[in-house]
JSON list of N, CA and C in Angstrom, two decimals:
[
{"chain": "A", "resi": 12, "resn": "UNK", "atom": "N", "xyz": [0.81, -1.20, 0.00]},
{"chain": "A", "resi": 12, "resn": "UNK", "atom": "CA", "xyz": [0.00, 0.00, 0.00]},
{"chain": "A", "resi": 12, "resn": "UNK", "atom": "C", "xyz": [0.85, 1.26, 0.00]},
{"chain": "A", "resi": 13, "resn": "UNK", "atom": "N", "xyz": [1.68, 1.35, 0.42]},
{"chain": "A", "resi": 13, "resn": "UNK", "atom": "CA", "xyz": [2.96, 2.61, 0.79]},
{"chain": "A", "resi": 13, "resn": "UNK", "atom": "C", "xyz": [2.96, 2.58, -0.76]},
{"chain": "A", "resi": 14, "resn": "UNK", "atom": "N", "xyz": [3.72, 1.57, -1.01]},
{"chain": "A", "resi": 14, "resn": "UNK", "atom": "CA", "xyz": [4.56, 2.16, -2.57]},
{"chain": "A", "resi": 14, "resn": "UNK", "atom": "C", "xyz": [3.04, 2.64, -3.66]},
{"chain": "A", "resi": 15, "resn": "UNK", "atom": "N", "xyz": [2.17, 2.30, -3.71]},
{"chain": "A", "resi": 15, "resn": "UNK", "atom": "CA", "xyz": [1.12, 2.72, -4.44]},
{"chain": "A", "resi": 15, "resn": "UNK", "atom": "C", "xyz": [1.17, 4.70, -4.00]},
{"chain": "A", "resi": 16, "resn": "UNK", "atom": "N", "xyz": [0.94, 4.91, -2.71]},
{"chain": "A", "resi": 16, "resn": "UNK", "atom": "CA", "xyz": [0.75, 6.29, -2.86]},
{"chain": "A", "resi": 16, "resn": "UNK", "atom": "C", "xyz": [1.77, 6.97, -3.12]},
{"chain": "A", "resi": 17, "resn": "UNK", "atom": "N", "xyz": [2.95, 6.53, -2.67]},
{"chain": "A", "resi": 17, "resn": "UNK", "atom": "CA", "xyz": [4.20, 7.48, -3.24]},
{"chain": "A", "resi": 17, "resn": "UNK", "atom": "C", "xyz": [4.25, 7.34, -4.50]},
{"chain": "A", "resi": 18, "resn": "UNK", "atom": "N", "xyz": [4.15, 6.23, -5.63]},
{"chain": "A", "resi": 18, "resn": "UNK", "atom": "CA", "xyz": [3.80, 6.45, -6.83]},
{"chain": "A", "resi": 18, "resn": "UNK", "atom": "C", "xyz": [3.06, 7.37, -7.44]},
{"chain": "A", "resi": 19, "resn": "UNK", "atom": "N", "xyz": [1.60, 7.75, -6.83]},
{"chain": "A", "resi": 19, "resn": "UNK", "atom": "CA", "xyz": [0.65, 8.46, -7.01]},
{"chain": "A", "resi": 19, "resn": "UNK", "atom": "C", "xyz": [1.14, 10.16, -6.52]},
{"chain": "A", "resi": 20, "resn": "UNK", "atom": "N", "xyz": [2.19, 9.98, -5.46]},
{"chain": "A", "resi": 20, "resn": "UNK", "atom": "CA", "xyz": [2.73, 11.49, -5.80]},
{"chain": "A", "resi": 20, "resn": "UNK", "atom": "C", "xyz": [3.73, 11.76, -5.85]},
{"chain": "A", "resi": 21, "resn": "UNK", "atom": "N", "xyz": [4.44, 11.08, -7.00]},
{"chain": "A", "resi": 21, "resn": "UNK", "atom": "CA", "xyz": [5.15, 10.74, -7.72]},
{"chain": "A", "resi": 21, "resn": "UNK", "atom": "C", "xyz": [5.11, 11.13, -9.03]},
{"chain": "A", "resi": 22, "resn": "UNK", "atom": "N", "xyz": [3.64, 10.63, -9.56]},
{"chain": "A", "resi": 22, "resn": "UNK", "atom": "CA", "xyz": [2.85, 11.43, -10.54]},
{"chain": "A", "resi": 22, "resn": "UNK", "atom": "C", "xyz": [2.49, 12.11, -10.87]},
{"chain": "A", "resi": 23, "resn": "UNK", "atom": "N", "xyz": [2.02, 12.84, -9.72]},
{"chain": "A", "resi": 23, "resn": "UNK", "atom": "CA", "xyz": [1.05, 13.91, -9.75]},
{"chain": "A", "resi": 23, "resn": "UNK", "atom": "C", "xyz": [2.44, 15.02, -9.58]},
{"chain": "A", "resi": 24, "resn": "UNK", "atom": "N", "xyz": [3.55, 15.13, -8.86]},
{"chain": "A", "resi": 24, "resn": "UNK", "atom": "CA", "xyz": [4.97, 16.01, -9.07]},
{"chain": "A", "resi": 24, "resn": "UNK", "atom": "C", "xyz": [5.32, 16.38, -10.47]},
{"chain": "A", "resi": 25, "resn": "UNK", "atom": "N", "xyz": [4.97, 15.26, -11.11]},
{"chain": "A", "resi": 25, "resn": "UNK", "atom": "CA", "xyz": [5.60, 14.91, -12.25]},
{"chain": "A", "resi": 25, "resn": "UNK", "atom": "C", "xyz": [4.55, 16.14, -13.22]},
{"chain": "A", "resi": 26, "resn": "UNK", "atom": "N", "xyz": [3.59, 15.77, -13.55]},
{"chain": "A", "resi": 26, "resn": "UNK", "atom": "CA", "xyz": [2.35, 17.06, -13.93]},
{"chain": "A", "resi": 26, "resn": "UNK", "atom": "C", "xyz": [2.93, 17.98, -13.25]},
{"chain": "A", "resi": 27, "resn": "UNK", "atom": "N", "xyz": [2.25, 18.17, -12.01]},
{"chain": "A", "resi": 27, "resn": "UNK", "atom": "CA", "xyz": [2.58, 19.48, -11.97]},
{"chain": "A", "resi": 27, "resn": "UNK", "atom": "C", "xyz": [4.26, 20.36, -12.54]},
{"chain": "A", "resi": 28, "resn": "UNK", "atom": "N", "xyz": [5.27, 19.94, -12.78]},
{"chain": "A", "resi": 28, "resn": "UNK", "atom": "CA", "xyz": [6.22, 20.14, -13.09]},
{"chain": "A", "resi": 28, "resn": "UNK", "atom": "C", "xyz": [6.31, 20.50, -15.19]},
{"chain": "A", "resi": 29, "resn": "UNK", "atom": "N", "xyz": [6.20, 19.39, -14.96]},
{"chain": "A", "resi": 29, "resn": "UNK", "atom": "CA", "xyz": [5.47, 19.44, -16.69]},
{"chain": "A", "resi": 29, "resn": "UNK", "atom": "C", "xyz": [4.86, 20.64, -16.64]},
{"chain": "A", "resi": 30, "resn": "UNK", "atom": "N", "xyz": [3.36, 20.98, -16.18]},
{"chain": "A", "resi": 30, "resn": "UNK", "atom": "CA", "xyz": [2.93, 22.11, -16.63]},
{"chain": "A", "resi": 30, "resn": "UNK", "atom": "C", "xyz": [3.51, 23.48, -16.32]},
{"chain": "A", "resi": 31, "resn": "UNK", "atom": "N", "xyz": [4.38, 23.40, -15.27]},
{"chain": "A", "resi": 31, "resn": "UNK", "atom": "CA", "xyz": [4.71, 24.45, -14.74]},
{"chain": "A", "resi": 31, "resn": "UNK", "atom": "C", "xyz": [5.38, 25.18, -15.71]},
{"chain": "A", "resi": 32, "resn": "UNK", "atom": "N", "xyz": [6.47, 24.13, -16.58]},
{"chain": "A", "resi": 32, "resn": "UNK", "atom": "CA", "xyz": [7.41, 24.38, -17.55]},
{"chain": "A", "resi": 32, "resn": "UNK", "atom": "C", "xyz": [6.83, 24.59, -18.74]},
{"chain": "A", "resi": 33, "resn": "UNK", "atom": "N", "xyz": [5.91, 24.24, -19.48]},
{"chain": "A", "resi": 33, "resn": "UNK", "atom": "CA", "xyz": [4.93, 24.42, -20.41]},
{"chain": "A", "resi": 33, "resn": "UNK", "atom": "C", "xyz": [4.73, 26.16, -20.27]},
{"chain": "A", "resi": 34, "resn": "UNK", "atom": "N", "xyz": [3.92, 26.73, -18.89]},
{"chain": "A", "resi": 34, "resn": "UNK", "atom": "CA", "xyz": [3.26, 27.81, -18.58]},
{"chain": "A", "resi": 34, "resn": "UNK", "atom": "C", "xyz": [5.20, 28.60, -19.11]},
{"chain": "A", "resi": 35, "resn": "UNK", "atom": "N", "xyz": [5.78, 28.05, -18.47]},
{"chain": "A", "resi": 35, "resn": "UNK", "atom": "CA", "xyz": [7.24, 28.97, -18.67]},
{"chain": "A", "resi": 35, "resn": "UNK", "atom": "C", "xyz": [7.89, 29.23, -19.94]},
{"chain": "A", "resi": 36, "resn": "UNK", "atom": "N", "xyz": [7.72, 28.30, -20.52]},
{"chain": "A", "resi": 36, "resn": "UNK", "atom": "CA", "xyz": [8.17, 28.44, -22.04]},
{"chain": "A", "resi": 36, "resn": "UNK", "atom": "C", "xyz": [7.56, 28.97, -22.72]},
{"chain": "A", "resi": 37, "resn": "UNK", "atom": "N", "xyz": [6.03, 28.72, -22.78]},
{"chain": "A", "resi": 37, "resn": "UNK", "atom": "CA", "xyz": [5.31, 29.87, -23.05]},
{"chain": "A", "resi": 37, "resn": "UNK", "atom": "C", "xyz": [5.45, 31.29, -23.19]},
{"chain": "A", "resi": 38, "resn": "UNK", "atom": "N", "xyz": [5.59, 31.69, -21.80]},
{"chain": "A", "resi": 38, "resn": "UNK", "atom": "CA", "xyz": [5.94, 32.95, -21.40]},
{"chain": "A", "resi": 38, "resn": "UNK", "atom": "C", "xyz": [6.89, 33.24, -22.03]},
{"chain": "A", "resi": 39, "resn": "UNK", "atom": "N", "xyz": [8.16, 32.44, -22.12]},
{"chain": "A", "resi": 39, "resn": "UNK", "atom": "CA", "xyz": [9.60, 32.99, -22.52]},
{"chain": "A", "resi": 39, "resn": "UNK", "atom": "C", "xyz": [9.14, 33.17, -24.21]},
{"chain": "A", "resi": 40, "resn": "UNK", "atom": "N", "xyz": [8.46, 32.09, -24.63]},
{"chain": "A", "resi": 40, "resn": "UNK", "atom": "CA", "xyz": [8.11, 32.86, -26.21]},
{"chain": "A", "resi": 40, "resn": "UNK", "atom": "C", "xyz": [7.07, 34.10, -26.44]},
{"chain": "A", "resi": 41, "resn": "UNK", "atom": "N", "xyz": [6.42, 34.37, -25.41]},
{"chain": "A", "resi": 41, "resn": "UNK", "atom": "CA", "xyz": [5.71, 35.82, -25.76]},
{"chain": "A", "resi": 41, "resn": "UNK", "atom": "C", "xyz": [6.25, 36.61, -25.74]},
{"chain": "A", "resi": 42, "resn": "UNK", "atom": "N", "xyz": [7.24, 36.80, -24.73]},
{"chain": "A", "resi": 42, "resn": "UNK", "atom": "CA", "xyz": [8.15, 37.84, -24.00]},
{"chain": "A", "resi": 42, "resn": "UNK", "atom": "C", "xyz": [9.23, 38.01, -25.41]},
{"chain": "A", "resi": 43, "resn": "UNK", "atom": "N", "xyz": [9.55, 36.64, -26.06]},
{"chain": "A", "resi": 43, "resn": "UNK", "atom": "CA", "xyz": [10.32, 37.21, -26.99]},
{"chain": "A", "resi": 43, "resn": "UNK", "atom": "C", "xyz": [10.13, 37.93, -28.22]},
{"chain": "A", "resi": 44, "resn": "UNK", "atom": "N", "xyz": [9.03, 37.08, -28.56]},
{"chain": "A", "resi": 44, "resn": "UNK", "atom": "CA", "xyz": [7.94, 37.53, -29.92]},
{"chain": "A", "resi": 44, "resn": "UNK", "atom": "C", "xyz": [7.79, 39.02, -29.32]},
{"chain": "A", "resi": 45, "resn": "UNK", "atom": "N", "xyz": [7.67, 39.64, -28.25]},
{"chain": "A", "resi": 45, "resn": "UNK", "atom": "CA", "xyz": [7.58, 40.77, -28.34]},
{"chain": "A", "resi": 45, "resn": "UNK", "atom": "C", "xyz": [8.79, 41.73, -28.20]},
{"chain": "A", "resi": 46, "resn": "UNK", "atom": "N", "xyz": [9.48, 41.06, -27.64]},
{"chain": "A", "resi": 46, "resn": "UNK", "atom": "CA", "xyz": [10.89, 42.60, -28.15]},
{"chain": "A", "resi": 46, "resn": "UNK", "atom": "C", "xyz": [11.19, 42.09, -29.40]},
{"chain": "A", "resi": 47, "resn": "UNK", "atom": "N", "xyz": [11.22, 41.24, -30.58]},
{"chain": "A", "resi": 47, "resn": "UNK", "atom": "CA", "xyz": [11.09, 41.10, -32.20]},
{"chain": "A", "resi": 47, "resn": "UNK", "atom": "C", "xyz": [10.18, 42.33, -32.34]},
{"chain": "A", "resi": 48, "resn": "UNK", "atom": "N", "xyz": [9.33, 42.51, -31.89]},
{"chain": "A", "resi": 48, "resn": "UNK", "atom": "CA", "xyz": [7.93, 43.36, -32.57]},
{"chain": "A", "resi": 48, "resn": "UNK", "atom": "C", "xyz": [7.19, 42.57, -33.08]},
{"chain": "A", "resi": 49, "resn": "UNK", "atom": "N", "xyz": [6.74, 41.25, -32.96]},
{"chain": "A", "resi": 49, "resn": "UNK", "atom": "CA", "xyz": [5.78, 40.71, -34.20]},
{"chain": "A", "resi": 49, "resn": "UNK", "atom": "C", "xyz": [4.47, 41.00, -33.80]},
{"chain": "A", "resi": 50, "resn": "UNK", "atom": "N", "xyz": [4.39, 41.62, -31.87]},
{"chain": "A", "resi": 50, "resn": "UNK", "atom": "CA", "xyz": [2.75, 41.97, -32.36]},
{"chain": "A", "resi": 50, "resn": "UNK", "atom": "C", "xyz": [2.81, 43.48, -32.71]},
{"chain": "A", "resi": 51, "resn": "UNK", "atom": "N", "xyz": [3.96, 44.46, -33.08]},
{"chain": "A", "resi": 51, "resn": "UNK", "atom": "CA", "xyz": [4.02, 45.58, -33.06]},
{"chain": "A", "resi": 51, "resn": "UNK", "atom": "C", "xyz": [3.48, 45.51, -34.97]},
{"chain": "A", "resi": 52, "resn": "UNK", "atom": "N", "xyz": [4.06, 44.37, -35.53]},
{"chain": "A", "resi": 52, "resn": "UNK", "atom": "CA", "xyz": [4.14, 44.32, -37.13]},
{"chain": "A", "resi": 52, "resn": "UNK", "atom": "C", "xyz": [2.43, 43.76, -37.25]},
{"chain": "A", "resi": 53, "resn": "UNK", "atom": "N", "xyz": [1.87, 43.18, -36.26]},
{"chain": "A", "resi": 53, "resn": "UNK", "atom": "CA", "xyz": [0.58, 42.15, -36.65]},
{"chain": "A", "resi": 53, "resn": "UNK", "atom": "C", "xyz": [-0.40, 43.34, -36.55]},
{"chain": "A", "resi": 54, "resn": "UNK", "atom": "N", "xyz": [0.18, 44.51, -36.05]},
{"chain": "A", "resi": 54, "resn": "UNK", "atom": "CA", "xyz": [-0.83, 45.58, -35.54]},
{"chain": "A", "resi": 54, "resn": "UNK", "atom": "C", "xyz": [-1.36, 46.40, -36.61]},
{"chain": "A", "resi": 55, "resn": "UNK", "atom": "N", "xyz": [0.17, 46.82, -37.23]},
{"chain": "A", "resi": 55, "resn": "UNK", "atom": "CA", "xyz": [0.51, 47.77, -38.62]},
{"chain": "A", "resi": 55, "resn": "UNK", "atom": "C", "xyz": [-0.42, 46.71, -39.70]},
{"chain": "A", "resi": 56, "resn": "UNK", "atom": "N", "xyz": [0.12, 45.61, -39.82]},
{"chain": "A", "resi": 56, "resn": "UNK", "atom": "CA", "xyz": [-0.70, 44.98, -41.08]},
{"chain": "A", "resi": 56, "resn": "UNK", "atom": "C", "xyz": [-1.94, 45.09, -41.10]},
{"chain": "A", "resi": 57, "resn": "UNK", "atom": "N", "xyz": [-2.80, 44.94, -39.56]},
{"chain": "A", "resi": 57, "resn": "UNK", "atom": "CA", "xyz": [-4.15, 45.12, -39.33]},
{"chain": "A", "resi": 57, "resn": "UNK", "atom": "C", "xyz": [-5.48, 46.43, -39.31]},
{"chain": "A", "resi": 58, "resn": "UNK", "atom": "N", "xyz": [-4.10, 46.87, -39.61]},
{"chain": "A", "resi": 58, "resn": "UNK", "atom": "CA", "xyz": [-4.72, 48.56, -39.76]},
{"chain": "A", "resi": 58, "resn": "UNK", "atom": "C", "xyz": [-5.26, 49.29, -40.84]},
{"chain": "A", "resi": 59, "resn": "UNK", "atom": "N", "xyz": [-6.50, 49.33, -40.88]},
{"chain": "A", "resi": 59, "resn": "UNK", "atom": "CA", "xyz": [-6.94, 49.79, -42.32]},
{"chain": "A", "resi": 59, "resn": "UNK", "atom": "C", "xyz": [-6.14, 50.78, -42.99]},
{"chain": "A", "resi": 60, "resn": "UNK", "atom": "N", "xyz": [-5.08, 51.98, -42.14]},
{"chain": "A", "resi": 60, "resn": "UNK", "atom": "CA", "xyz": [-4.66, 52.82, -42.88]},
{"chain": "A", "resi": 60, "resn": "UNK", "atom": "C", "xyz": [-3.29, 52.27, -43.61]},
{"chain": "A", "resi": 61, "resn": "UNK", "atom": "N", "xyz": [-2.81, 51.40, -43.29]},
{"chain": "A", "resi": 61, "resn": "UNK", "atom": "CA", "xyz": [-1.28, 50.44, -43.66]},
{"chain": "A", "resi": 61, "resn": "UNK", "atom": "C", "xyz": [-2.00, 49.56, -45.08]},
{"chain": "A", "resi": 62, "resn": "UNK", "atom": "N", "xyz": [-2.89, 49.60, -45.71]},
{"chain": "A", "resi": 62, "resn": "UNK", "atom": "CA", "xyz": [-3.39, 49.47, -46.62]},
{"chain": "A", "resi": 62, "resn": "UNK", "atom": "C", "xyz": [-2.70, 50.32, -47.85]},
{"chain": "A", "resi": 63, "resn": "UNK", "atom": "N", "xyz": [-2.26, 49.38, -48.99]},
{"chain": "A", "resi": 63, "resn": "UNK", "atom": "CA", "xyz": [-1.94, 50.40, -50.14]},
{"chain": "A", "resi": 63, "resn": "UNK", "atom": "C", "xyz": [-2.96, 51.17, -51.13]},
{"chain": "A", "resi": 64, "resn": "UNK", "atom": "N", "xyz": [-2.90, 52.06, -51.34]},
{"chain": "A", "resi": 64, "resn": "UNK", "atom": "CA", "xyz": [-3.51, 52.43, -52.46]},
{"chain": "A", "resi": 64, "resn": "UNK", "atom": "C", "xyz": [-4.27, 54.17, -51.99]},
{"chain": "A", "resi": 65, "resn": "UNK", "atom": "N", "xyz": [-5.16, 54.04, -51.47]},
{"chain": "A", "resi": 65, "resn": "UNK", "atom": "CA", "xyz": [-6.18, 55.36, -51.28]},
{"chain": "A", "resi": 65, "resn": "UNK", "atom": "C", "xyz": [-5.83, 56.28, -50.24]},
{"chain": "A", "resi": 66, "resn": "UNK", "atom": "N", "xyz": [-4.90, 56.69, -49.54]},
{"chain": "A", "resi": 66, "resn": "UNK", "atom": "CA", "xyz": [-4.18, 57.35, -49.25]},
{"chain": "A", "resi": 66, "resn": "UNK", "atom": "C", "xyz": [-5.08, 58.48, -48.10]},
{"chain": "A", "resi": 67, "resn": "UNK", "atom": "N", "xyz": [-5.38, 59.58, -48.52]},
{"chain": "A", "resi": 67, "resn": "UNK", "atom": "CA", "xyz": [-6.21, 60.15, -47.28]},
{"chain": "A", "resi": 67, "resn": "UNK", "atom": "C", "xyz": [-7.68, 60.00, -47.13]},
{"chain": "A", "resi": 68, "resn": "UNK", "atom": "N", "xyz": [-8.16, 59.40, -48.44]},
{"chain": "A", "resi": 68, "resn": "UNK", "atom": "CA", "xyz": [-9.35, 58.72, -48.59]},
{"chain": "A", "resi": 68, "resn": "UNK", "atom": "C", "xyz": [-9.61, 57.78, -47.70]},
{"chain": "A", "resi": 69, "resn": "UNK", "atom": "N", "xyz": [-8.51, 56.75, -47.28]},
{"chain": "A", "resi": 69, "resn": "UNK", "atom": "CA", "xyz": [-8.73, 55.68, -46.59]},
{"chain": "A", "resi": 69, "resn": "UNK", "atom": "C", "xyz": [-8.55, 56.11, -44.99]},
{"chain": "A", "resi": 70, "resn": "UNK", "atom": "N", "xyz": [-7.40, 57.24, -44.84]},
{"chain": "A", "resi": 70, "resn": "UNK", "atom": "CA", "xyz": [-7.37, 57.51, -43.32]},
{"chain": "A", "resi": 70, "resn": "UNK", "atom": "C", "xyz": [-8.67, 58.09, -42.77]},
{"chain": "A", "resi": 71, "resn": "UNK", "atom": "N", "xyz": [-9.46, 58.74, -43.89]},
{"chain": "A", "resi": 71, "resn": "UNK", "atom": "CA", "xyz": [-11.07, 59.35, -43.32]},
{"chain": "A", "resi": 71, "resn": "UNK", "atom": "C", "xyz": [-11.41, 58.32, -43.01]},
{"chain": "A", "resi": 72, "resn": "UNK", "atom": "N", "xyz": [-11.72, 57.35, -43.95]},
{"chain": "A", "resi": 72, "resn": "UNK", "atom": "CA", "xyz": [-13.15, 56.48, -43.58]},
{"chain": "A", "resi": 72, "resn": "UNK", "atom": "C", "xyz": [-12.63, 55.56, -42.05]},
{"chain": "A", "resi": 73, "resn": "UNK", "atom": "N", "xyz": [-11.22, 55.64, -42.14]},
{"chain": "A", "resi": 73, "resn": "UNK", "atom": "CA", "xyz": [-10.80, 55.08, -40.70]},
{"chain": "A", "resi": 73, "resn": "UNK", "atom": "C", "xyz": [-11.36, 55.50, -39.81]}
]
């Protein structure tokens, strides 16, 4: 009976560790993606006025 529960948190260390590192790596790729700028560039592309063509026509209707 002993060795069953130390197995069981054994396991459950094991998850929680796993996710902990998941949540961290995560983080470390947002954190990087953002001093790159890629949500600074996802912003510009999304912007009706970063559009080519119509020029102050398009910044009005913005």
């Amino acid at each position: 009976m002993l060795s069953e529960d130390h197995a069981q948190g054994t396991l459950e260390y094991a998850l929680t560790v796993l996710a902990f590192l998941a949540m961290v790596v995560a983080l470390a790729a947002l954190v990087r993606a953002g001093g790159e700028g890629a949500f600074v560039r996802q912003a510009e592309e999304s912007a009706s006025h970063a559009l080519d063509g119509w020029g102050l026509l398009d910044i009005a209707l913005y």
